[in-house]
C-alpha positions as a LaTeX table, in Angstrom:
\begin{tabular}{lrrr}
\hline
Residue & $x$ (\AA) & $y$ (\AA) & $z$ (\AA) \\
\hline
Met1 & 178.67 & 124.97 & 97.18 \\
His2 & 176.48 & 128.07 & 98.26 \\
Pro3 & 178.36 & 131.40 & 97.73 \\
Asn4 & 177.82 & 132.33 & 101.47 \\
Gln5 & 178.92 & 129.08 & 102.75 \\
Glu6 & 181.89 & 128.60 & 105.17 \\
Asn7 & 182.92 & 124.97 & 106.04 \\
Ile8 & 183.85 & 124.41 & 109.49 \\
Phe9 & 184.47 & 121.00 & 111.05 \\
Ser10 & 183.01 & 119.79 & 107.66 \\
Thr11 & 179.95 & 121.53 & 108.75 \\
Pro12 & 178.26 & 124.16 & 106.59 \\
Val13 & 177.50 & 127.46 & 108.16 \\
Trp14 & 176.04 & 130.33 & 106.09 \\
Gly15 & 176.40 & 134.07 & 106.57 \\
Phe16 & 174.40 & 136.85 & 105.16 \\
Val17 & 174.09 & 140.59 & 105.86 \\
Leu18 & 170.47 & 141.75 & 105.46 \\
Arg19 & 171.12 & 145.33 & 104.50 \\
Asp20 & 167.67 & 145.64 & 103.17 \\
Gln21 & 166.31 & 145.24 & 106.63 \\
Leu22 & 168.14 & 148.26 & 108.06 \\
His23 & 165.10 & 150.50 & 108.42 \\
Gln24 & 162.83 & 147.72 & 109.70 \\
Asn25 & 165.39 & 146.60 & 112.26 \\
Ala26 & 164.81 & 149.52 & 114.61 \\
Asp27 & 160.99 & 148.67 & 114.48 \\
Tyr28 & 161.89 & 145.01 & 115.23 \\
Thr29 & 164.08 & 146.17 & 118.15 \\
Asp30 & 161.32 & 148.34 & 119.54 \\
Tyr31 & 158.74 & 145.70 & 119.26 \\
Ile32 & 160.92 & 143.27 & 121.05 \\
Leu33 & 161.78 & 145.58 & 123.90 \\
Asn34 & 157.97 & 146.18 & 124.23 \\
Leu35 & 157.39 & 142.28 & 124.28 \\
Gln36 & 159.81 & 142.15 & 127.18 \\
Glu37 & 157.68 & 144.25 & 129.17 \\
Lys38 & 154.43 & 142.17 & 128.37 \\
Gln39 & 155.58 & 138.69 & 128.44 \\
His40 & 157.44 & 136.45 & 131.14 \\
Ser41 & 160.68 & 135.24 & 129.73 \\
Glu42 & 160.94 & 131.53 & 128.45 \\
Ser43 & 163.64 & 129.61 & 130.14 \\
Lys44 & 165.58 & 127.34 & 127.83 \\
Ser45 & 169.34 & 127.68 & 127.31 \\
Asn46 & 169.42 & 131.16 & 128.49 \\
Arg47 & 170.70 & 132.22 & 131.80 \\
Gly48 & 169.50 & 135.70 & 132.42 \\
Gly49 & 168.16 & 137.91 & 129.85 \\
Phe50 & 164.75 & 137.63 & 127.95 \\
Gln51 & 163.58 & 134.93 & 125.65 \\
Ser52 & 160.01 & 135.61 & 123.98 \\
Lys53 & 157.60 & 132.73 & 123.21 \\
Asp54 & 158.49 & 131.08 & 119.96 \\
Asp55 & 155.66 & 132.31 & 117.80 \\
Leu56 & 157.38 & 135.50 & 116.70 \\
His57 & 156.87 & 134.46 & 113.10 \\
Thr58 & 153.00 & 134.78 & 113.54 \\
His59 & 153.29 & 138.61 & 114.64 \\
Gly60 & 152.31 & 141.02 & 111.71 \\
Ile61 & 155.31 & 143.04 & 112.14 \\
Phe62 & 157.59 & 140.07 & 111.21 \\
Gln63 & 155.79 & 138.97 & 108.04 \\
Glu64 & 158.37 & 140.51 & 105.72 \\
Phe65 & 161.20 & 139.35 & 107.75 \\
Asn66 & 159.84 & 135.90 & 107.82 \\
Ser67 & 159.84 & 135.91 & 104.05 \\
Val68 & 163.47 & 137.22 & 103.90 \\
Ile69 & 164.53 & 134.32 & 106.21 \\
Leu70 & 162.75 & 131.71 & 104.22 \\
Ser71 & 164.13 & 133.11 & 101.02 \\
Ala72 & 167.69 & 132.71 & 102.45 \\
Cys73 & 166.95 & 129.27 & 103.81 \\
Gln74 & 165.40 & 128.20 & 100.35 \\
Ser75 & 168.67 & 129.23 & 98.56 \\
Ile76 & 170.46 & 126.71 & 100.83 \\
Leu77 & 167.80 & 123.97 & 100.47 \\
Pro78 & 166.64 & 124.68 & 96.91 \\
Asp79 & 165.00 & 121.25 & 96.32 \\
Lys80 & 163.05 & 121.08 & 99.63 \\
Ser81 & 159.74 & 122.55 & 100.74 \\
Ile82 & 160.48 & 124.44 & 103.83 \\
Tyr83 & 158.55 & 126.39 & 106.50 \\
Met84 & 159.20 & 128.58 & 109.54 \\
Gln85 & 158.93 & 126.28 & 112.54 \\
Ser86 & 159.57 & 128.73 & 115.18 \\
Met87 & 161.04 & 132.03 & 115.91 \\
Trp88 & 161.76 & 133.94 & 119.08 \\
Ala89 & 163.42 & 137.07 & 120.34 \\
Asn90 & 166.27 & 137.45 & 122.77 \\
Ile91 & 167.53 & 140.16 & 124.81 \\
Asn92 & 170.89 & 139.89 & 126.72 \\
Glu93 & 172.20 & 142.24 & 129.38 \\
His94 & 175.46 & 142.25 & 131.14 \\
Gly95 & 176.47 & 138.94 & 132.42 \\
Asp96 & 173.70 & 136.99 & 130.34 \\
Phe97 & 174.61 & 134.04 & 128.32 \\
Asn98 & 173.38 & 130.79 & 126.74 \\
Phe99 & 174.50 & 127.22 & 127.87 \\
Ala100 & 175.50 & 124.87 & 125.00 \\
His101 & 172.45 & 123.48 & 123.19 \\
Thr102 & 171.01 & 122.32 & 119.85 \\
His103 & 167.55 & 123.05 & 118.06 \\
Glu104 & 164.83 & 121.27 & 116.51 \\
Gly105 & 164.12 & 121.41 & 112.82 \\
Thr106 & 166.47 & 121.18 & 109.83 \\
Leu107 & 168.17 & 124.64 & 109.73 \\
Ser108 & 168.44 & 127.24 & 112.63 \\
Gly109 & 169.66 & 130.63 & 112.72 \\
Val110 & 170.04 & 133.98 & 114.36 \\
Phe111 & 169.62 & 137.68 & 113.19 \\
Tyr112 & 171.33 & 140.33 & 115.12 \\
Cys113 & 169.23 & 143.43 & 115.66 \\
Lys114 & 171.42 & 145.37 & 118.13 \\
Thr115 & 174.88 & 144.21 & 118.89 \\
Pro116 & 177.12 & 146.43 & 121.19 \\
Lys117 & 180.79 & 145.65 & 121.55 \\
Asn118 & 181.58 & 142.63 & 123.76 \\
Ser119 & 178.06 & 141.48 & 124.08 \\
Gly120 & 178.99 & 137.82 & 123.70 \\
Arg121 & 179.95 & 135.76 & 120.68 \\
Leu122 & 178.15 & 132.77 & 119.31 \\
Val123 & 180.32 & 129.80 & 119.55 \\
Phe124 & 179.88 & 126.78 & 117.42 \\
Val125 & 181.25 & 123.57 & 119.20 \\
Asp126 & 183.19 & 121.14 & 117.04 \\
Pro127 & 180.89 & 118.07 & 116.63 \\
Ala128 & 183.95 & 115.62 & 116.53 \\
Val129 & 183.17 & 113.14 & 119.18 \\
Arg130 & 185.83 & 112.82 & 121.87 \\
Asn131 & 188.31 & 115.19 & 120.37 \\
His132 & 188.33 & 117.49 & 123.30 \\
Cys133 & 190.50 & 114.82 & 125.25 \\
His134 & 192.95 & 114.38 & 122.40 \\
Ile135 & 196.12 & 116.20 & 121.53 \\
Ile136 & 194.99 & 116.75 & 118.03 \\
Lys137 & 191.76 & 118.59 & 118.05 \\
Asn138 & 189.86 & 121.11 & 116.33 \\
Lys139 & 188.87 & 124.39 & 118.14 \\
Asn140 & 185.44 & 125.70 & 118.50 \\
Phe141 & 184.32 & 128.30 & 116.05 \\
Pro142 & 183.38 & 131.79 & 117.45 \\
Val143 & 181.30 & 134.26 & 115.52 \\
Asn144 & 181.23 & 137.97 & 116.55 \\
Pro145 & 177.72 & 139.32 & 116.44 \\
Ala146 & 177.15 & 142.12 & 114.07 \\
Gln147 & 174.02 & 144.32 & 113.56 \\
Leu148 & 172.00 & 143.01 & 110.57 \\
Ala149 & 174.02 & 139.77 & 110.34 \\
Leu150 & 172.10 & 136.55 & 109.57 \\
Ile151 & 173.81 & 133.12 & 110.60 \\
Ile152 & 172.32 & 129.98 & 109.60 \\
Phe153 & 173.45 & 126.66 & 110.58 \\
Pro154 & 172.19 & 122.76 & 110.81 \\
Ser155 & 169.92 & 122.63 & 113.80 \\
Trp156 & 171.87 & 119.72 & 115.26 \\
Leu157 & 175.16 & 121.73 & 115.61 \\
Glu158 & 175.73 & 122.40 & 119.17 \\
His159 & 176.42 & 126.07 & 120.16 \\
Tyr160 & 176.51 & 128.59 & 123.03 \\
Val161 & 176.60 & 132.24 & 123.66 \\
Glu162 & 179.33 & 133.76 & 125.68 \\
Pro163 & 178.45 & 135.98 & 128.57 \\
Ser164 & 177.74 & 139.59 & 127.65 \\
Glu165 & 180.52 & 142.02 & 129.01 \\
Ser166 & 178.45 & 144.95 & 127.61 \\
Glu167 & 176.40 & 147.39 & 129.69 \\
Glu168 & 174.11 & 147.83 & 126.65 \\
Leu169 & 171.43 & 145.33 & 125.57 \\
Arg170 & 171.99 & 142.87 & 122.77 \\
Val171 & 168.93 & 142.04 & 120.83 \\
Ser172 & 168.58 & 139.16 & 118.28 \\
Ile173 & 165.95 & 136.92 & 116.65 \\
Ser174 & 166.39 & 133.24 & 116.48 \\
Phe175 & 164.49 & 130.67 & 114.34 \\
Asn176 & 164.18 & 127.08 & 113.30 \\
Ile177 & 163.29 & 125.90 & 109.74 \\
Gly178 & 161.46 & 122.65 & 109.22 \\
Ile179 & 160.94 & 120.72 & 105.94 \\
Lys180 & 157.33 & 119.98 & 104.89 \\
Glu181 & 156.54 & 116.31 & 104.50 \\
Leu182 & 154.93 & 115.59 & 101.15 \\
\hline
\end{tabular}
């Protein structure tokens, strides 16, 4: 078992704190806020807020970050040849949230750049089919966002983001990891 792994619902979820990204994080946040002024928001699972195009990993400023993410994911899948499939920025304001959804790829994740208090938790939905109507059931698993935290999970694991109650912006970067076919 990976040292950063927590098993919930018999489903692995990995957590890291990227302290080495502290200084770059301010640059990432400024870059993302600037993108918001230049791009129209994508509309996927988000209600309100801003979601950039999913090509952030091709932007020069994110090359080192891309390598850090790939390294973390490679530690989870050491025998696989992986690549960054897509990466995008998210900005949530007061009242913004994301509906329950899944991702493409093999692994997905989120890195928290800016996380004011009460800016909405990431909630993983118990994948047990039909347990919601049974007296014996698991609870969904909420994760409180924290600056520099990196959360990685299987792309098929359904999740949502609660509405932000903060008057400050929450800024994060999400991504999908694919496996290269040999």
